[in-house]
Coordinates of C-alpha atoms (C1' of nucleotides) in Angstrom, one line a residue:
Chain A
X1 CA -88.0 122.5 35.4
X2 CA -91.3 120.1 36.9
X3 CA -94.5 120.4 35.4
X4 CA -97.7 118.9 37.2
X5 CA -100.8 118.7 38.5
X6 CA -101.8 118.2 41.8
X7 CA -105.2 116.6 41.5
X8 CA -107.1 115.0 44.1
X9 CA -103.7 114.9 46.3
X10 CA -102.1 113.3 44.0
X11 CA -98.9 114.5 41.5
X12 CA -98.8 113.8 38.2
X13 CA -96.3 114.8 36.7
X14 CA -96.7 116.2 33.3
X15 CA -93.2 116.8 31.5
X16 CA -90.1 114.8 32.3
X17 CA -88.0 116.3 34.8
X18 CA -85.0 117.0 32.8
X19 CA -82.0 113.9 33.2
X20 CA -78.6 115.4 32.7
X21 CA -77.7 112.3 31.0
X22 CA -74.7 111.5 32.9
X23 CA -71.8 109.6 30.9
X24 CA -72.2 106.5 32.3
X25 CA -69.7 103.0 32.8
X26 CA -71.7 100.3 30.9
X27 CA -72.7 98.3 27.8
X28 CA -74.9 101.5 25.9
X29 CA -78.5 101.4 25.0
X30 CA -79.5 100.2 21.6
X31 CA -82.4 102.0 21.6
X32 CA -84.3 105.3 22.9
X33 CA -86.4 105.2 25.4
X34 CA -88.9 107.4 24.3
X35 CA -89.3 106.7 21.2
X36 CA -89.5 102.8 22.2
X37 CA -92.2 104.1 24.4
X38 CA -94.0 106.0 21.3
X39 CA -93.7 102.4 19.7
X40 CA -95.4 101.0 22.1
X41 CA -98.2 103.5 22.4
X42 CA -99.3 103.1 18.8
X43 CA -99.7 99.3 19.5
X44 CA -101.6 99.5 22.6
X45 CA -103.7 102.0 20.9
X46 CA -103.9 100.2 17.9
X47 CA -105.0 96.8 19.3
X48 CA -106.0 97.3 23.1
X49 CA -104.1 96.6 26.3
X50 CA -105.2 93.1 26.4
X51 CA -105.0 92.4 23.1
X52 CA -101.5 93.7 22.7
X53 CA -99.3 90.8 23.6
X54 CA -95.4 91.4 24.8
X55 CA -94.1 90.0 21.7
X56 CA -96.1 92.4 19.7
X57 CA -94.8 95.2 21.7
X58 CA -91.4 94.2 21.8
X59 CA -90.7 94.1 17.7
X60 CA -92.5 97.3 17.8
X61 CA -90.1 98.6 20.2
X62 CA -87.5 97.0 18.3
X63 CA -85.9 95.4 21.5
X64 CA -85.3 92.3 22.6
X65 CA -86.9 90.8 26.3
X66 CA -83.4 91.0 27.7
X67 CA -83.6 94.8 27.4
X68 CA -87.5 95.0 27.9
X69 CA -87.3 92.9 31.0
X70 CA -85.1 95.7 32.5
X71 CA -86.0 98.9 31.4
X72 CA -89.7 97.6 32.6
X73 CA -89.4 95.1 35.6
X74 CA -93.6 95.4 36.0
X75 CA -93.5 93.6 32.4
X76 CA -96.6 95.2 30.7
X77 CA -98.2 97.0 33.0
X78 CA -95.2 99.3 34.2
X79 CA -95.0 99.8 30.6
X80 CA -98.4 100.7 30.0
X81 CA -98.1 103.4 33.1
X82 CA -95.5 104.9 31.5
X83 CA -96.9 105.0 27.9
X84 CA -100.1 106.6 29.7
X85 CA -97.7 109.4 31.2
X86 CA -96.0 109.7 27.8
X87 CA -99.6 110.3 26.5
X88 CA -100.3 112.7 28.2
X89 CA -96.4 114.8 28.5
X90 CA -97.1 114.7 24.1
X91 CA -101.1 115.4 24.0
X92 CA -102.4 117.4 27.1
X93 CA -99.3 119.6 27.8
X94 CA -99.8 121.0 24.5
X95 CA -103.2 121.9 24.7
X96 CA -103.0 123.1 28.5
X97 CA -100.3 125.8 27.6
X98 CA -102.9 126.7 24.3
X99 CA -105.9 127.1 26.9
X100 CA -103.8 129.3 29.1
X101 CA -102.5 131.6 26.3
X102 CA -104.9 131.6 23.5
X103 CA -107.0 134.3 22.5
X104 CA -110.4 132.1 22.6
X105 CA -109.9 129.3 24.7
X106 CA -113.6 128.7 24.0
X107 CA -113.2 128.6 20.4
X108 CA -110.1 126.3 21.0
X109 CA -112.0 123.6 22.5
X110 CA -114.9 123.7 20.2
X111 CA -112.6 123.4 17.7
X112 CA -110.8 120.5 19.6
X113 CA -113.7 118.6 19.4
X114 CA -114.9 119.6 15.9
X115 CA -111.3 118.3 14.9
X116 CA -112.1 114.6 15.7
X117 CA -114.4 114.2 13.1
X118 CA -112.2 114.9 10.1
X119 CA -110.2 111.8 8.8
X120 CA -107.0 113.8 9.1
X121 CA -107.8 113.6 13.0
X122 CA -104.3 111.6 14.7
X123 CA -106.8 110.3 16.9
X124 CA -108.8 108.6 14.4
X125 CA -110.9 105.8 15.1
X126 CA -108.6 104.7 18.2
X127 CA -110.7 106.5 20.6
X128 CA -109.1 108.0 23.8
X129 CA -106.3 106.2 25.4
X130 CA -107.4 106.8 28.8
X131 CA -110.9 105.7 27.7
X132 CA -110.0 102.9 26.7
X133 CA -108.1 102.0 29.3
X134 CA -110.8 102.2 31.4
X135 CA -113.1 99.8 29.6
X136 CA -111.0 97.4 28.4
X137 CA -108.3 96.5 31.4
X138 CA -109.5 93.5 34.1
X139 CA -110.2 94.6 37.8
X140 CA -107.4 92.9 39.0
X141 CA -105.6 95.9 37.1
X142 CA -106.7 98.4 39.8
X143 CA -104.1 100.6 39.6
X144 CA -103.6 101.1 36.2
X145 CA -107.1 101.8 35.9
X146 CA -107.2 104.4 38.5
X147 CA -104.1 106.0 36.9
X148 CA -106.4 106.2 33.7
X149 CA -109.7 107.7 35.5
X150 CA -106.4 110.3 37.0
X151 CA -105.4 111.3 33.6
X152 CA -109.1 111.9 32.1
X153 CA -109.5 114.0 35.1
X154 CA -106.4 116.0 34.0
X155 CA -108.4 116.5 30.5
X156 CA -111.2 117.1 32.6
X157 CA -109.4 119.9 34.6
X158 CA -108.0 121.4 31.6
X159 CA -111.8 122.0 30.0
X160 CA -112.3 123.7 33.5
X161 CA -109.6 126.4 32.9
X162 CA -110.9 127.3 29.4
X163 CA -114.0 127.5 31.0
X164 CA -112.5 129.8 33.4
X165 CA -111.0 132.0 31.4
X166 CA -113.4 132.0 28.5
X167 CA -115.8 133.4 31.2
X168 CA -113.2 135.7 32.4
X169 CA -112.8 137.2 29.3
X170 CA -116.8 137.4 28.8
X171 CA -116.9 134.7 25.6
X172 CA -119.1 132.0 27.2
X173 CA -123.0 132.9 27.3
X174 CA -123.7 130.5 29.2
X175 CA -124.3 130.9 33.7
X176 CA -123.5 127.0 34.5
X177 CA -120.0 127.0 36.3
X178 CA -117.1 125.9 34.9
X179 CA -116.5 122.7 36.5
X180 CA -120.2 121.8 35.7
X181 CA -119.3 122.8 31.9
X182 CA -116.2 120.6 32.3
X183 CA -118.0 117.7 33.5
X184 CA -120.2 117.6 30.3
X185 CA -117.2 118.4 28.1
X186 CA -115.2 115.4 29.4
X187 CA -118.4 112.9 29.3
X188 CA -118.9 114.5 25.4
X189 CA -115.4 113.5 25.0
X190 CA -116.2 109.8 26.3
X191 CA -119.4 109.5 24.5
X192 CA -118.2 110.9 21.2
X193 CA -114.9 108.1 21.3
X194 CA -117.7 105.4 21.5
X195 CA -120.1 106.9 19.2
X196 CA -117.5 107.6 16.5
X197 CA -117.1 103.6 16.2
X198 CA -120.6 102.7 15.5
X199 CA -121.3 106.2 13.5
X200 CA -119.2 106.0 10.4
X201 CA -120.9 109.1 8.9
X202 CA -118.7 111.8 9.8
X203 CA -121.2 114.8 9.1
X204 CA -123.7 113.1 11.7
X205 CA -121.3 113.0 14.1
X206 CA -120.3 116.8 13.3
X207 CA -124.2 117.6 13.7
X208 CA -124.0 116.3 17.2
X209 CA -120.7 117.5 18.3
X210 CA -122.2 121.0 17.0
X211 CA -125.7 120.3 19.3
X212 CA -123.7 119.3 22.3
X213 CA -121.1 122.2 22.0
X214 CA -124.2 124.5 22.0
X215 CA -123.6 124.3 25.7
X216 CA -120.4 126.3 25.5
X217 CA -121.8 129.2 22.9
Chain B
X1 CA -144.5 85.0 16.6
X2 CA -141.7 86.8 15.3
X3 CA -140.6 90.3 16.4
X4 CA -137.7 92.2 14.8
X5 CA -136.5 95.0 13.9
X6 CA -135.2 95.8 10.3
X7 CA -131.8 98.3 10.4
X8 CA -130.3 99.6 7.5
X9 CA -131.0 96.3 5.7
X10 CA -130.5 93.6 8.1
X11 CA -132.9 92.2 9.8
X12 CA -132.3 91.6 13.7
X13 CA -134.4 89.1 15.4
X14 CA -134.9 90.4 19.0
X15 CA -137.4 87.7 20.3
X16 CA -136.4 83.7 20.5
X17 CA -138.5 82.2 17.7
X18 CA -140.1 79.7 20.0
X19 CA -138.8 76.2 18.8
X20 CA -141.1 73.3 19.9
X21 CA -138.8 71.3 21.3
X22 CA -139.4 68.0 19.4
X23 CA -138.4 64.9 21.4
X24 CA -135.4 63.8 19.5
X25 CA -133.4 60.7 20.0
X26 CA -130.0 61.2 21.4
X27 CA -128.8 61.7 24.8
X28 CA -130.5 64.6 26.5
X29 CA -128.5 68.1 27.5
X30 CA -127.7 68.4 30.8
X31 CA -128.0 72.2 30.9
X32 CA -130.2 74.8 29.5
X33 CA -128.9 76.8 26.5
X34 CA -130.6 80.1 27.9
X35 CA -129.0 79.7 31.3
X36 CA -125.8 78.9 30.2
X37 CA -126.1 81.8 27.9
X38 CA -126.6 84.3 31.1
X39 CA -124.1 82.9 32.8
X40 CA -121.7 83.3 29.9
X41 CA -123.0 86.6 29.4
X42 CA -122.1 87.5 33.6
X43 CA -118.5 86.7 32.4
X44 CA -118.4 88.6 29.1
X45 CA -119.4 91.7 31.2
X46 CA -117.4 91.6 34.2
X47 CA -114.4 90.6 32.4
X48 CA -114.8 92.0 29.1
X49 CA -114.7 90.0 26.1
X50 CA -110.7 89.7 25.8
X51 CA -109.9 88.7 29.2
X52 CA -112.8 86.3 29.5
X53 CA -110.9 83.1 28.7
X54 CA -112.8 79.6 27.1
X55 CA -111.8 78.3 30.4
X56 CA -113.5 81.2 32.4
X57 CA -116.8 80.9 30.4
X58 CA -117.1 77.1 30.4
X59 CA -116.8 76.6 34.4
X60 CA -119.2 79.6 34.7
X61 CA -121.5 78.0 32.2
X62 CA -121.1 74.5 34.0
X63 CA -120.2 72.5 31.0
X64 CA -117.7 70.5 29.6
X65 CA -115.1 71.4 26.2
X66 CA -117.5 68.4 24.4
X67 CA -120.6 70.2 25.1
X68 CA -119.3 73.7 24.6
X69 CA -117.8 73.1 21.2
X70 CA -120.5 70.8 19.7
X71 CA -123.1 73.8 20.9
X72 CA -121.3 76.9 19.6
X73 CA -119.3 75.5 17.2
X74 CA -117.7 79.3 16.5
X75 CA -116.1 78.9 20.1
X76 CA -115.6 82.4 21.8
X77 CA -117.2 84.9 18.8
X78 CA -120.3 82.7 18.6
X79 CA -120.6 82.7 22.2
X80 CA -120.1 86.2 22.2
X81 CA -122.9 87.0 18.8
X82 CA -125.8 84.8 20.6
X83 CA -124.8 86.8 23.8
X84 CA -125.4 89.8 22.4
X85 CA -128.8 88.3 21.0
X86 CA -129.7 87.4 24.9
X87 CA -128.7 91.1 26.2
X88 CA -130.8 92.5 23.3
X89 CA -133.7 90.2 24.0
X90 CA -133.4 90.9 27.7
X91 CA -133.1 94.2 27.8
X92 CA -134.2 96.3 24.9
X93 CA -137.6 94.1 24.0
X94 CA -139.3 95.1 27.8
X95 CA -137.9 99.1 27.0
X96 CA -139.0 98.7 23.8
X97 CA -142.9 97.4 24.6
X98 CA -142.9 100.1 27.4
X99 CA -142.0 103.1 25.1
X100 CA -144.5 102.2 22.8
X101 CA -146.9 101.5 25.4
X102 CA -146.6 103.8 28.8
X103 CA -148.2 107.0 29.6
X104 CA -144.7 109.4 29.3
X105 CA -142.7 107.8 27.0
X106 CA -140.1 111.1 27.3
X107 CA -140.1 110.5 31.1
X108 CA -139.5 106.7 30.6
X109 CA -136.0 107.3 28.9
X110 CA -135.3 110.4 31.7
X111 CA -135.9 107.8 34.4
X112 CA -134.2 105.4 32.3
X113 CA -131.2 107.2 32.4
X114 CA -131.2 108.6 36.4
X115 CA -132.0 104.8 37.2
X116 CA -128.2 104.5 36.1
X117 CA -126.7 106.3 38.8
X118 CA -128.2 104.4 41.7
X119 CA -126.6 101.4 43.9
X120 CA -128.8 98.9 42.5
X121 CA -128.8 99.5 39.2
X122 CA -128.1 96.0 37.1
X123 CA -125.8 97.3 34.9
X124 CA -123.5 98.6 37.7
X125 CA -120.5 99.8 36.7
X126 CA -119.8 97.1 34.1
X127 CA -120.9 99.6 31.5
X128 CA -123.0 99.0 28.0
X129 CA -122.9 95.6 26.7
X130 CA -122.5 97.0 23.5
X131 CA -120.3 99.8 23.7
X132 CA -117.7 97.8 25.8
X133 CA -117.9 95.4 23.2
X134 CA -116.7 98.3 20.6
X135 CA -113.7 98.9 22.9
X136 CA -112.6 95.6 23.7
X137 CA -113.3 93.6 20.6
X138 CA -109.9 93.7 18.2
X139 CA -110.4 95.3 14.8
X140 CA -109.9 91.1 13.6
X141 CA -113.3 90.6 14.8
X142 CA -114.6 92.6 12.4
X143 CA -118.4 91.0 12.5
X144 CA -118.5 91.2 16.0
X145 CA -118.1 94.9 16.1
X146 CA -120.3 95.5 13.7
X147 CA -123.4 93.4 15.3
X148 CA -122.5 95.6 18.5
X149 CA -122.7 98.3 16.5
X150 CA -126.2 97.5 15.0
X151 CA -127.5 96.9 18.8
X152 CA -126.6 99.5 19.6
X153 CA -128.4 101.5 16.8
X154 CA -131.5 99.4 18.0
X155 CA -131.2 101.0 21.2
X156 CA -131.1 104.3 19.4
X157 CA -134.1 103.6 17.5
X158 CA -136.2 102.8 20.8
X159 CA -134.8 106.4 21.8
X160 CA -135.9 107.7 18.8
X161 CA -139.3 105.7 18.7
X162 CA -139.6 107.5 22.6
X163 CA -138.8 110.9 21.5
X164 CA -141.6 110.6 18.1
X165 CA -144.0 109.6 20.5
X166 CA -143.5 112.3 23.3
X167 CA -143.6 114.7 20.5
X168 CA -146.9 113.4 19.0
X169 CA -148.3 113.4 22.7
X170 CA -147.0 117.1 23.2
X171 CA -144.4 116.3 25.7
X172 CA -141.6 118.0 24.5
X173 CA -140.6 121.2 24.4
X174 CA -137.9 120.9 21.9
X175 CA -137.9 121.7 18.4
X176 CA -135.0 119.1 17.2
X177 CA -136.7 116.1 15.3
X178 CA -136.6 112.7 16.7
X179 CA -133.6 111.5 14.8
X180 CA -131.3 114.2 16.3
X181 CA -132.1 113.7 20.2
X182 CA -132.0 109.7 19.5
X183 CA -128.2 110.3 18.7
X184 CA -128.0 112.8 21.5
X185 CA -128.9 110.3 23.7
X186 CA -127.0 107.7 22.3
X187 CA -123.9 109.8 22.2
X188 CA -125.3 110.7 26.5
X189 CA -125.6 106.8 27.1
X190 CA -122.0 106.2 25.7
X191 CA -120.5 109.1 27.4
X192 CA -122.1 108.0 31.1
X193 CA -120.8 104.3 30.6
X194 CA -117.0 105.5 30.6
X195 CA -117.8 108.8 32.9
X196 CA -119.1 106.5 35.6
X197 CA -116.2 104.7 35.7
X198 CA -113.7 107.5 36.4
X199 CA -116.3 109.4 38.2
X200 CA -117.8 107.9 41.4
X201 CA -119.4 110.2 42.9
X202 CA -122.9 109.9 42.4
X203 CA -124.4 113.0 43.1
X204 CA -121.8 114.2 40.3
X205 CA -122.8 111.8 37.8
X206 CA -127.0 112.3 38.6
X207 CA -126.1 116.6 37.7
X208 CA -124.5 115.6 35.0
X209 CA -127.5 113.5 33.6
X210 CA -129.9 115.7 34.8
X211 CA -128.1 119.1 32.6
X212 CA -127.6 116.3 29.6
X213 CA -131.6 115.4 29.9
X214 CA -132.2 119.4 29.9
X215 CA -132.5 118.8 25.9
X216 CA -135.6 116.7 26.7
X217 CA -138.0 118.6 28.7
Chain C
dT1 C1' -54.8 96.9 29.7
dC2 C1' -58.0 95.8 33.2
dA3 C1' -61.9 96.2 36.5
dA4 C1' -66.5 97.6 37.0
dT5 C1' -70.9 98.2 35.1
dA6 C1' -74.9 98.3 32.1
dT7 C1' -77.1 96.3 28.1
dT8 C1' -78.2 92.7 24.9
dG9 C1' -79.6 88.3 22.7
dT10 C1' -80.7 83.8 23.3
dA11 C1' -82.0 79.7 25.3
dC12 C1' -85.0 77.8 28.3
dT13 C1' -89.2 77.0 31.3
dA14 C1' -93.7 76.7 33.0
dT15 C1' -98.4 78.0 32.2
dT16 C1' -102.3 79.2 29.7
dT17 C1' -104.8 78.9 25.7
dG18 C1' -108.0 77.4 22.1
dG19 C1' -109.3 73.5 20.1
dT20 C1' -109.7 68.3 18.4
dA21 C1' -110.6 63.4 18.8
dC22 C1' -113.1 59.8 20.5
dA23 C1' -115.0 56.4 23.5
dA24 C1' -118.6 56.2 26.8
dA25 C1' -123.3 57.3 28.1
dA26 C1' -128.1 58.3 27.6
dT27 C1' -132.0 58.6 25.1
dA28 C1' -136.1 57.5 21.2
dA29 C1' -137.9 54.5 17.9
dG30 C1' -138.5 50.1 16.0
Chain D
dC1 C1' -133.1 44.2 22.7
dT2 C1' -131.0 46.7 19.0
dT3 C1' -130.0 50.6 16.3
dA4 C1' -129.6 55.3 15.4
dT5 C1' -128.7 59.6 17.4
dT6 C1' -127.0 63.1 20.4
dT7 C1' -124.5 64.6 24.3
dT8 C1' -120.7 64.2 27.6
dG9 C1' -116.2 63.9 29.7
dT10 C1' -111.5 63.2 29.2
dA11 C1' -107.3 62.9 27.1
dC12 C1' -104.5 65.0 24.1
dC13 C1' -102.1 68.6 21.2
dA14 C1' -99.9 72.5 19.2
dA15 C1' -99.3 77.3 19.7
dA16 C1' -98.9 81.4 22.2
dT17 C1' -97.6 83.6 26.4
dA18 C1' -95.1 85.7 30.2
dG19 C1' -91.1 85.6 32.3
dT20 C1' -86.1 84.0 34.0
dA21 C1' -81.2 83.0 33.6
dC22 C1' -77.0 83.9 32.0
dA23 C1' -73.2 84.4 29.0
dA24 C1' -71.5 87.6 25.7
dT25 C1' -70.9 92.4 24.6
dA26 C1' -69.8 97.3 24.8
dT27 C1' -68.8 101.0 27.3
dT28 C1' -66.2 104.3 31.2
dG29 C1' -62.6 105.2 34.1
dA30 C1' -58.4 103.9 36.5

DNA sequence: TCAATATTGTACTATTTGGTACAAAATAAG
DNA sequence: CTTATTTTGTACCAAATAGTACAATATTGA
């Protein structure tokens, strides 16, 4: 079974199109590929995309260059594509199915946002990937930036179906149109990543994540 | 004379302490610190801090490894600290004098803000000095994310010193104090650096400021 | 057992990088 | 002119970096 978003004309696919892994002839792999790919997530998250170098990936991934070089012919930057869309299979899939069959969907992402503050968050002080991604890769990195801008704009569109049905089902005061609301939500979600870094004190950054999601009441 | 501004502490000298430049024995530079220093700061923000190389900033600069290394002994990071300085110095003393000076200091940061969306803004879409610097700058340059982060509470401060006056002057309608719409806007100014970079339409991106500066009228 | 195939580990290379050392050059003061 | 001082340009170096080549290895299927 495919899931994806068509967005802008483009697929993106969300959840790995099921490989019946077909007994192959051949030498088998040492590793797995997604967890490998998890690996390499956490250091890219951890220390940038520039800043990660390929040796620091690879003893992450616990593979040698012999198997990187194969599994990712694009070197860094097919990997870093791919850890995106791993990103977003484990983080957004989740939520999306939680907006379409919550009770609140409103509630939900209030408390989405309200669940960054607390030091227990699995975001932390990483900020978003897709953020990140954004400010830190080079121009000459076109692609893999308009991947990113692609993937916030899936967050983006997911804000705009709670939005949708939270007004369906009468819980949002508020007469501003859902993909008006999204577009604040996702640039709350961009300021609040930066913010968090030079705001250590977690109770002013709940006192403004509060003020801004006065929007959605 | 001496402006600064004391933060939590520290104090941060925004305005060149003017040196009389003493005739000193010696041969003379060839180039001038402050131009160098915009040159190297062009670099730093198109190419973000990590992937502007020593190489990269000298050529831009126009000097030689000798010259570079005898002037900012601290290579790239003190490079980076009295760029800050500059971008500070450029940019937040002028905002600074004309909040505490103009007619509408409440209007001043609105305008200040819509001024963002247009062609010819100067900050473009290379985003905040600052908050890239959060982004980009490895958690091993601990120092420099922290002076970042104290700019960028400067800039908050000037919001904050904009709001106290438009409130003493009766120009705005909302009850929040001072403090709490300087980190609303500081959170907004974050948020519109990464938005504008996965979002470029610019009618888009002006709504979206104009419902965010809805808190200020 | 043997052929075909896919994966692995290592050795190697070329380039970039950040940084040092130091002699040559240019100035002021005596 | 000489000395002291400061800056400059270049040559050099060691480490990191990205990537290739290829023989050895481990598997499937005939």
């Amino acid at each position: 079974m495919k899931k994806y978003f068509v967005l802008n004309g483009t697929i993106l696919y969300l959840c790995r199109v099921e490989q019946n892994k077909q007994e192959m002839a051949g030498r088998p792999k040492t590793y797995d590929e997604d967890t490998a790919l998890d690996e390499a997530v956490r250091v890219f998250w951890e220390k940038g995309y520039t800043n990660a170098s390929a040796d620091d990936l690879l003893k992450a991934m616990g593979i040698g260059k012999g198997s990187f070089y194969l599994a990712f012919r694009g070197g860094k930057q097919e990997l870093f594509e791919k850890s995106m869309k791993r990103v977003v299979e484990q983080n957004f899939t989740e939520l999306r199915n939680a907006v379409a069959t919550c009770e609140d969907p409103v509630q939900l992402i209030r408390d989405f946002f309200l669940g960054l503050t607390g030091t227990q968050s699995p975001i932390g002080n990483k900020g978003c990937y897709f953020g990140n991604a954004l400010v830190q890769i080079s121009e000459s990195d076109a692609g893999l930036k308009l991947l990113a801008s692609q993937y916030l704009k899936v967050l983006e569109s997911i804000f705009e179906e709670a939005m949708q049905r939270g007004k369906e089902k009468g819980l949002l005061k508020s007469e501003l149109a859902p993909p008006v609301l999204a577009s604040y939500l996702i640039n709350l979600w961009n300021g609040i990543n930066v913010t968090r870094r030079m705001e250590q004190n977690s109770d002013r950054l709940t006192e403004l994540l509060k003020l801004n999601l006065a929007v959605i009441e």
